Amino acid sequence: MEAGWLPTAYHGKGNAQLKALLVEDDTATRLLLEGILRKKGLEVRACPSAEEALTLLQEEFAALIFLDIHLPGMSGLELCHCIRQSEQGDYYYILVGTANNRADDLKQILEAGANDYIAKPYQPSLLDVRLSVAEAQIREISSRKRLESELKFLASHDPLTKLHNRNQLEKVIGGAIEQARRGISSFLLYLDLDNFKLVNDTLGHNSGDRLLVELARILKESCRSDDFLVRFGGDEFVIVFREVEEATAMQIAERIRHRLDKFVFSEKGKIFHLATSIGIVPIDSSQTPAQILATADSACYAAKANGRNRVELRRNETRRIARMASDADWSSRIREAIQKNFLALWFQPIIGFDKRSILYHEALIRYIGPSSPQPIAPQTFLGALERAGQLVQLDRFVISNAMLALKKSRDLTLAVNLSGLSFGDDYLPQYVIQQLELHGVEAERLILEVTESELIKDLDHAAGLIQRLQKEGVRFAMDDFGSGFCALSYLKNLPVNILKIDGVFVQGLPEQPFNQVVIQAILTIAKKMGIVTVAECVETGEEFELLAELGIDYAQGYFVAEARQRPYQLSELSKNLASRKSLK
Ligand code: C2E
Ligand code: CA
Ligand code: CA
């Protein structure tokens, strides 16, 4: 808020004429009072009702409101209350005229927010005293309020340029971050003068100050009313462009750069051409205000390094760099892991509701490198490998290691997860058949799990590949069913043997009647088509019991009626197999 925001009558500039509003329904009294007030040097507007008074107050401020308590329509007390609630409510001096002199009535008047009251019929001498008190009070409130507002202004503004200082900046960026979460984009601009020091050194600080004031004026003119412009430091400025798209933010930034490039500062017979470097960043909900400012500062630094007098845009730089570094790390780590055997297959059984029969085990990859004694789960690195195009290599490693396990444990049936890339690879059937032959493993003991979303990407290809390997005896499971599309109609076109219902439908099932209905629908179709059903991520006894009741064939998950439901290592696998009879 600027210092000039106070109502003009309150500026207290010496004896500036005070404005008064008179509200009185009796015409004779109104005319009389109007005359008295004018004589005292007040500028007067008058009206007969509370409603008209409110309209007049919207048009123009009045320091003194003199109102009669008895008004037609809205009463004087209500009017008083209404005025106090308004935006400038604290700045009015309200004097109420009343014929009721009882203590209760007077109390009511003061409670409604009046500053003073005067008894009717008005006596000229008393009226004179009351009005003098009012005038003194008004001048007093006026100077106190002005001081208050000046202090408030100074706390949040730079005294030289009158722009905002950095005090409010964090809050404003915080607000824009909140908006970013709701999908509304904002940008932050960081501007630094390229040769301000030269002006300061050759012309002195006073000239430097004048230049900054000029600069602030240009920046203000270039901004929209919604933008938040801050003098951030000596010759550094920050602008938050609220609720803009990238193109608009860039346009404004370019306009500012252009105007400052054309600007010439002349003093003491010397002429200076200014140039600015500007960094601009999107306000991103994953960062803190400090991080956003740091990124903008480094973008501004890059603008200087890249030749000055330019705008440099950074998009989510830190996150992108961090991801690239980690992608590169994982890519080389996994390449090394494949050679040095830092990868292991863990196993998790898919069990029947008798809790004894095992349909098969699923192989789940873990990274156990020299620097990570704790096994690392695949979600940490699968994304990086996919971006690096290394997933086919990983899947082949898993298939060949699965063969070793199958060769070792003759009772074992094993499922391997296939990435979309491997599933799309035309050489996959050939590779699988070759591996089975090489290790002397029966194709019936291998199951390939492919997610629903990968399978439906190209239905013809998927159906062809599945049939090609099914002919050899390999079975297919549709993984994570329901996580994406949950379209039962796809089952008609995809001849899978097993359907694994995604954990989202299973977790908390007893409290989710809708999910129970979905599972029933899936079961009806699967049964008709002779597809075996598996519920994933079964974690509790209640879920297990309910799934059994619904008629699901098998369960997988941490639910431990017996031990070893979490994925385990090969040594554990043989113990577990020995204690159970595999159904295959
Ligand atoms: P998925 O195929 O759905 O595998 C099941 C995941 O659920 C496994 O996580 C398993 O540990 C976890 N899980 C099992 N029971 C429960 C349970 O009761 N509750 C919960 N919350 N989770 C349970 P994991 O091993 O971290 O694997 C994650 C995903 O990574 C797998 O999901 C699969 O898509 C992929 N993946 C795992 N191993 C391989 C692999 O060798 N090759 C490829 N291409 N992908 C793999
Ligand atoms: Ca799986
Ligand atoms: Ca799954």
Short mmCIF file of N, CA and C in Angstrom, two decimals, residues 289-404:
data_model
loop_
_atom_site.label_atom_id
_atom_site.label_comp_id
_atom_site.label_asym_id
_atom_site.label_seq_id
_atom_site.Cartn_x
_atom_site.Cartn_y
_atom_site.Cartn_z
N PRO A 289 11.02 -22.05 -1.77
CA PRO A 289 11.29 -20.71 -2.29
C PRO A 289 12.79 -20.44 -2.42
N ALA A 290 13.58 -20.90 -1.44
CA ALA A 290 15.03 -20.65 -1.48
C ALA A 290 15.66 -21.35 -2.68
N GLN A 291 15.21 -22.57 -2.97
CA GLN A 291 15.76 -23.30 -4.12
C GLN A 291 15.40 -22.61 -5.42
N ILE A 292 14.15 -22.10 -5.49
CA ILE A 292 13.71 -21.43 -6.72
C ILE A 292 14.55 -20.17 -6.94
N LEU A 293 14.79 -19.42 -5.86
CA LEU A 293 15.62 -18.21 -5.98
C LEU A 293 17.04 -18.56 -6.40
N ALA A 294 17.56 -19.66 -5.84
CA ALA A 294 18.93 -20.06 -6.17
C ALA A 294 19.02 -20.46 -7.64
N THR A 295 18.01 -21.17 -8.13
CA THR A 295 18.02 -21.58 -9.54
C THR A 295 17.95 -20.35 -10.44
N ALA A 296 17.09 -19.37 -10.05
CA ALA A 296 16.96 -18.16 -10.86
C ALA A 296 18.26 -17.37 -10.85
N ASP A 297 18.91 -17.33 -9.69
CA ASP A 297 20.19 -16.64 -9.58
C ASP A 297 21.22 -17.30 -10.50
N SER A 298 21.24 -18.63 -10.51
CA SER A 298 22.23 -19.30 -11.36
C SER A 298 21.88 -19.14 -12.84
N ALA A 299 20.58 -19.03 -13.15
CA ALA A 299 20.19 -18.76 -14.55
C ALA A 299 20.67 -17.36 -14.95
N CYS A 300 20.57 -16.42 -14.02
CA CYS A 300 21.01 -15.06 -14.29
C CYS A 300 22.53 -15.04 -14.49
N TYR A 301 23.21 -15.81 -13.67
CA TYR A 301 24.67 -15.93 -13.80
C TYR A 301 25.03 -16.51 -15.17
N ALA A 302 24.25 -17.50 -15.60
CA ALA A 302 24.49 -18.10 -16.92
C ALA A 302 24.28 -17.08 -18.03
N ALA A 303 23.26 -16.20 -17.83
CA ALA A 303 23.00 -15.16 -18.83
C ALA A 303 24.21 -14.24 -18.95
N LYS A 304 24.84 -13.92 -17.81
CA LYS A 304 26.05 -13.10 -17.82
C LYS A 304 27.18 -13.85 -18.53
N ALA A 305 27.33 -15.13 -18.14
CA ALA A 305 28.43 -15.92 -18.70
C ALA A 305 28.26 -16.11 -20.20
N ASN A 306 27.01 -16.15 -20.65
CA ASN A 306 26.77 -16.39 -22.09
C ASN A 306 26.76 -15.11 -22.91
N GLY A 307 27.30 -14.04 -22.37
CA GLY A 307 27.47 -12.84 -23.19
C GLY A 307 26.72 -11.61 -22.70
N ARG A 308 26.05 -11.67 -21.57
CA ARG A 308 25.31 -10.53 -20.99
C ARG A 308 24.20 -10.02 -21.88
N ASN A 309 23.41 -9.08 -21.32
CA ASN A 309 22.29 -8.48 -22.04
C ASN A 309 21.41 -9.54 -22.69
N ARG A 310 21.02 -10.53 -21.92
CA ARG A 310 20.18 -11.59 -22.46
C ARG A 310 19.31 -12.24 -21.39
N VAL A 311 18.30 -12.98 -21.85
CA VAL A 311 17.39 -13.69 -20.93
C VAL A 311 17.70 -15.18 -21.02
N GLU A 312 17.85 -15.81 -19.87
CA GLU A 312 18.17 -17.24 -19.84
C GLU A 312 17.06 -17.98 -19.07
N LEU A 313 16.43 -18.93 -19.73
CA LEU A 313 15.34 -19.69 -19.08
C LEU A 313 15.86 -21.04 -18.61
N ARG A 314 15.55 -21.38 -17.36
CA ARG A 314 15.91 -22.70 -16.82
C ARG A 314 14.65 -23.47 -16.51
N ARG A 315 14.53 -24.68 -17.01
CA ARG A 315 13.36 -25.49 -16.65
C ARG A 315 13.79 -26.60 -15.72
N ASN A 316 13.23 -26.61 -14.53
CA ASN A 316 13.45 -27.70 -13.56
C ASN A 316 14.86 -28.28 -13.63
N GLU A 317 15.81 -27.36 -13.68
CA GLU A 317 17.19 -27.76 -13.94
C GLU A 317 17.71 -28.78 -12.93
N THR A 318 17.54 -28.46 -11.65
CA THR A 318 18.16 -29.32 -10.65
C THR A 318 17.62 -30.74 -10.71
N ARG A 319 16.28 -30.81 -10.90
CA ARG A 319 15.69 -32.14 -10.92
C ARG A 319 16.18 -32.93 -12.13
N ARG A 320 16.27 -32.22 -13.29
CA ARG A 320 16.68 -32.90 -14.51
C ARG A 320 18.13 -33.39 -14.36
N ILE A 321 19.00 -32.50 -13.82
CA ILE A 321 20.41 -32.88 -13.69
C ILE A 321 20.54 -34.04 -12.71
N ALA A 322 19.78 -33.94 -11.60
CA ALA A 322 19.86 -35.00 -10.60
C ALA A 322 19.43 -36.33 -11.22
N ARG A 323 18.37 -36.27 -12.03
CA ARG A 323 17.88 -37.51 -12.63
C ARG A 323 18.89 -38.06 -13.64
N MET A 324 19.48 -37.14 -14.42
CA MET A 324 20.45 -37.61 -15.41
C MET A 324 21.62 -38.28 -14.73
N ALA A 325 22.09 -37.65 -13.62
CA ALA A 325 23.23 -38.21 -12.91
C ALA A 325 22.85 -39.59 -12.40
N SER A 326 21.65 -39.71 -11.85
CA SER A 326 21.29 -41.00 -11.29
C SER A 326 21.02 -42.01 -12.41
N ASP A 327 20.48 -41.58 -13.54
CA ASP A 327 20.31 -42.48 -14.68
C ASP A 327 21.65 -43.04 -15.11
N ALA A 328 22.63 -42.11 -15.26
CA ALA A 328 23.95 -42.53 -15.73
C ALA A 328 24.56 -43.49 -14.72
N ASP A 329 24.38 -43.18 -13.43
CA ASP A 329 24.89 -44.05 -12.36
C ASP A 329 24.34 -45.44 -12.47
N TRP A 330 22.98 -45.50 -12.56
CA TRP A 330 22.36 -46.82 -12.57
C TRP A 330 22.69 -47.60 -13.82
N SER A 331 22.79 -46.89 -14.93
CA SER A 331 23.10 -47.56 -16.18
C SER A 331 24.46 -48.26 -16.09
N SER A 332 25.47 -47.55 -15.56
CA SER A 332 26.79 -48.21 -15.49
C SER A 332 26.84 -49.21 -14.34
N ARG A 333 26.10 -48.92 -13.25
CA ARG A 333 26.08 -49.85 -12.13
C ARG A 333 25.50 -51.21 -12.53
N ILE A 334 24.41 -51.15 -13.33
CA ILE A 334 23.76 -52.41 -13.72
C ILE A 334 24.62 -53.16 -14.74
N ARG A 335 25.28 -52.39 -15.63
CA ARG A 335 26.17 -53.06 -16.60
C ARG A 335 27.24 -53.84 -15.83
N GLU A 336 27.80 -53.19 -14.81
CA GLU A 336 28.83 -53.85 -13.99
C GLU A 336 28.21 -55.01 -13.21
N ALA A 337 26.98 -54.78 -12.71
CA ALA A 337 26.33 -55.81 -11.89
C ALA A 337 26.09 -57.09 -12.68
N ILE A 338 25.74 -56.91 -13.96
CA ILE A 338 25.47 -58.09 -14.79
C ILE A 338 26.77 -58.90 -14.95
N GLN A 339 27.89 -58.20 -15.12
CA GLN A 339 29.17 -58.90 -15.28
C GLN A 339 29.64 -59.52 -13.97
N LYS A 340 29.49 -58.78 -12.88
CA LYS A 340 30.09 -59.23 -11.61
C LYS A 340 29.09 -59.93 -10.70
N ASN A 341 27.88 -60.15 -11.21
CA ASN A 341 26.88 -60.86 -10.42
C ASN A 341 26.45 -60.14 -9.14
N PHE A 342 26.22 -58.84 -9.25
CA PHE A 342 25.69 -58.09 -8.10
C PHE A 342 24.17 -58.11 -8.10
N LEU A 343 23.59 -58.88 -9.02
CA LEU A 343 22.13 -58.94 -9.09
C LEU A 343 21.69 -60.32 -8.61
N ALA A 344 20.60 -60.36 -7.89
CA ALA A 344 20.13 -61.67 -7.42
C ALA A 344 18.65 -61.80 -7.70
N LEU A 345 18.20 -63.01 -7.88
CA LEU A 345 16.76 -63.24 -7.99
C LEU A 345 16.25 -63.67 -6.63
N TRP A 346 15.19 -63.01 -6.20
CA TRP A 346 14.49 -63.43 -4.99
C TRP A 346 13.17 -64.06 -5.45
N PHE A 347 12.54 -64.78 -4.53
CA PHE A 347 11.37 -65.55 -4.95
C PHE A 347 10.20 -65.33 -4.02
N GLN A 348 9.01 -65.34 -4.61
CA GLN A 348 7.80 -65.23 -3.78
C GLN A 348 6.78 -66.23 -4.32
N PRO A 349 6.20 -67.06 -3.43
CA PRO A 349 5.27 -68.08 -3.91
C PRO A 349 3.88 -67.53 -4.18
N ILE A 350 3.19 -68.19 -5.09
CA ILE A 350 1.78 -67.91 -5.35
C ILE A 350 1.07 -69.16 -4.82
N ILE A 351 0.29 -68.96 -3.73
CA ILE A 351 -0.19 -70.15 -3.02
C ILE A 351 -1.71 -70.32 -3.10
N GLY A 352 -2.13 -71.56 -2.91
CA GLY A 352 -3.56 -71.86 -2.93
C GLY A 352 -4.18 -71.55 -1.58
N PHE A 353 -5.52 -71.56 -1.49
CA PHE A 353 -6.18 -71.19 -0.24
C PHE A 353 -6.15 -72.30 0.81
N ASP A 354 -5.61 -73.46 0.40
CA ASP A 354 -5.35 -74.48 1.42
C ASP A 354 -4.03 -74.16 2.15
N LYS A 355 -3.37 -73.10 1.71
CA LYS A 355 -2.10 -72.62 2.28
C LYS A 355 -0.95 -73.62 2.09
N ARG A 356 -1.14 -74.63 1.29
CA ARG A 356 -0.07 -75.60 1.09
C ARG A 356 0.36 -75.66 -0.37
N SER A 357 -0.62 -75.67 -1.26
CA SER A 357 -0.26 -75.84 -2.66
C SER A 357 0.37 -74.57 -3.22
N ILE A 358 1.38 -74.76 -4.04
CA ILE A 358 2.04 -73.61 -4.65
C ILE A 358 1.83 -73.69 -6.16
N LEU A 359 1.25 -72.63 -6.73
CA LEU A 359 1.05 -72.63 -8.18
C LEU A 359 2.40 -72.46 -8.87
N TYR A 360 3.12 -71.46 -8.44
CA TYR A 360 4.48 -71.22 -8.94
C TYR A 360 5.16 -70.19 -8.05
N HIS A 361 6.43 -69.91 -8.32
CA HIS A 361 7.12 -68.81 -7.65
C HIS A 361 7.37 -67.70 -8.66
N GLU A 362 7.37 -66.47 -8.17
CA GLU A 362 7.71 -65.35 -9.05
C GLU A 362 9.14 -64.91 -8.73
N ALA A 363 9.93 -64.72 -9.79
CA ALA A 363 11.31 -64.25 -9.60
C ALA A 363 11.29 -62.72 -9.58
N LEU A 364 11.87 -62.14 -8.54
CA LEU A 364 11.91 -60.68 -8.41
C LEU A 364 13.37 -60.24 -8.25
N ILE A 365 13.77 -59.32 -9.08
CA ILE A 365 15.20 -58.96 -9.10
C ILE A 365 15.57 -58.04 -7.93
N ARG A 366 16.79 -58.20 -7.42
CA ARG A 366 17.32 -57.31 -6.38
C ARG A 366 18.76 -56.97 -6.73
N TYR A 367 19.12 -55.71 -6.47
CA TYR A 367 20.51 -55.30 -6.65
C TYR A 367 21.21 -55.35 -5.30
N ILE A 368 22.30 -56.10 -5.24
CA ILE A 368 23.06 -56.16 -3.98
C ILE A 368 24.51 -55.87 -4.33
N GLY A 369 24.82 -54.57 -4.42
CA GLY A 369 26.16 -54.16 -4.86
C GLY A 369 27.11 -54.07 -3.69
N PRO A 370 28.40 -53.82 -3.99
CA PRO A 370 29.42 -53.74 -2.94
C PRO A 370 29.14 -52.59 -1.97
N SER A 371 28.53 -51.50 -2.50
CA SER A 371 28.31 -50.34 -1.61
C SER A 371 26.91 -50.37 -0.98
N SER A 372 26.13 -51.41 -1.27
CA SER A 372 24.79 -51.45 -0.70
C SER A 372 24.48 -52.81 -0.13
N PRO A 373 24.83 -53.02 1.12
CA PRO A 373 24.57 -54.33 1.75
C PRO A 373 23.07 -54.64 1.76
N GLN A 374 22.23 -53.60 1.83
CA GLN A 374 20.78 -53.82 1.78
C GLN A 374 20.38 -54.05 0.32
N PRO A 375 19.59 -55.07 0.04
CA PRO A 375 19.14 -55.26 -1.35
C PRO A 375 18.29 -54.08 -1.81
N ILE A 376 18.49 -53.67 -3.06
CA ILE A 376 17.71 -52.55 -3.59
C ILE A 376 16.63 -53.08 -4.53
N ALA A 377 15.38 -52.66 -4.29
CA ALA A 377 14.23 -53.16 -5.07
C ALA A 377 14.24 -52.54 -6.47
N PRO A 378 13.65 -53.24 -7.42
CA PRO A 378 13.80 -52.84 -8.83
C PRO A 378 13.19 -51.49 -9.20
N GLN A 379 12.16 -51.04 -8.46
CA GLN A 379 11.54 -49.76 -8.86
C GLN A 379 12.55 -48.62 -8.84
N THR A 380 13.63 -48.77 -8.05
CA THR A 380 14.65 -47.72 -7.97
C THR A 380 15.40 -47.56 -9.28
N PHE A 381 15.59 -48.68 -10.01
CA PHE A 381 16.46 -48.54 -11.19
C PHE A 381 15.80 -48.90 -12.52
N LEU A 382 14.58 -49.49 -12.48
CA LEU A 382 13.96 -49.90 -13.75
C LEU A 382 13.74 -48.70 -14.69
N GLY A 383 13.30 -47.55 -14.12
CA GLY A 383 13.04 -46.36 -14.94
C GLY A 383 14.31 -45.89 -15.64
N ALA A 384 15.41 -45.86 -14.89
CA ALA A 384 16.69 -45.41 -15.47
C ALA A 384 17.13 -46.36 -16.58
N LEU A 385 16.95 -47.67 -16.36
CA LEU A 385 17.37 -48.64 -17.38
C LEU A 385 16.49 -48.52 -18.63
N GLU A 386 15.22 -48.23 -18.40
CA GLU A 386 14.32 -48.08 -19.55
C GLU A 386 14.78 -46.89 -20.40
N ARG A 387 15.09 -45.75 -19.72
CA ARG A 387 15.53 -44.56 -20.46
C ARG A 387 16.86 -44.82 -21.16
N ALA A 388 17.69 -45.70 -20.58
CA ALA A 388 19.00 -45.98 -21.19
C ALA A 388 18.91 -47.11 -22.20
N GLY A 389 17.71 -47.68 -22.41
CA GLY A 389 17.55 -48.77 -23.38
C GLY A 389 18.22 -50.06 -22.94
N GLN A 390 18.31 -50.29 -21.63
CA GLN A 390 19.03 -51.47 -21.13
C GLN A 390 18.13 -52.57 -20.60
N LEU A 391 16.80 -52.38 -20.74
CA LEU A 391 15.90 -53.34 -20.09
C LEU A 391 15.95 -54.73 -20.73
N VAL A 392 16.12 -54.78 -22.05
CA VAL A 392 16.16 -56.08 -22.72
C VAL A 392 17.34 -56.89 -22.20
N GLN A 393 18.45 -56.20 -22.02
CA GLN A 393 19.66 -56.85 -21.50
C GLN A 393 19.39 -57.41 -20.10
N LEU A 394 18.71 -56.61 -19.26
CA LEU A 394 18.40 -57.05 -17.89
C LEU A 394 17.47 -58.26 -17.92
N ASP A 395 16.42 -58.18 -18.75
CA ASP A 395 15.45 -59.28 -18.81
C ASP A 395 16.12 -60.58 -19.26
N ARG A 396 17.05 -60.47 -20.19
CA ARG A 396 17.74 -61.68 -20.64
C ARG A 396 18.60 -62.26 -19.52
N PHE A 397 19.20 -61.38 -18.76
CA PHE A 397 19.99 -61.82 -17.60
C PHE A 397 19.08 -62.58 -16.63
N VAL A 398 17.88 -62.03 -16.40
CA VAL A 398 16.94 -62.66 -15.47
C VAL A 398 16.49 -64.02 -16.01
N ILE A 399 16.17 -64.06 -17.30
CA ILE A 399 15.73 -65.33 -17.89
C ILE A 399 16.82 -66.39 -17.74
N SER A 400 18.06 -66.04 -18.04
CA SER A 400 19.10 -67.07 -17.97
C SER A 400 19.37 -67.49 -16.53
N ASN A 401 19.24 -66.56 -15.58
CA ASN A 401 19.41 -66.94 -14.18
C ASN A 401 18.22 -67.75 -13.66
N ALA A 402 17.05 -67.46 -14.18
CA ALA A 402 15.87 -68.25 -13.82
C ALA A 402 16.09 -69.70 -14.29
N MET A 403 16.70 -69.86 -15.46
CA MET A 403 16.98 -71.21 -15.98
C MET A 403 17.89 -71.97 -15.03
N LEU A 404 18.89 -71.27 -14.48
CA LEU A 404 19.81 -71.93 -13.55
C LEU A 404 19.06 -72.43 -12.32
#
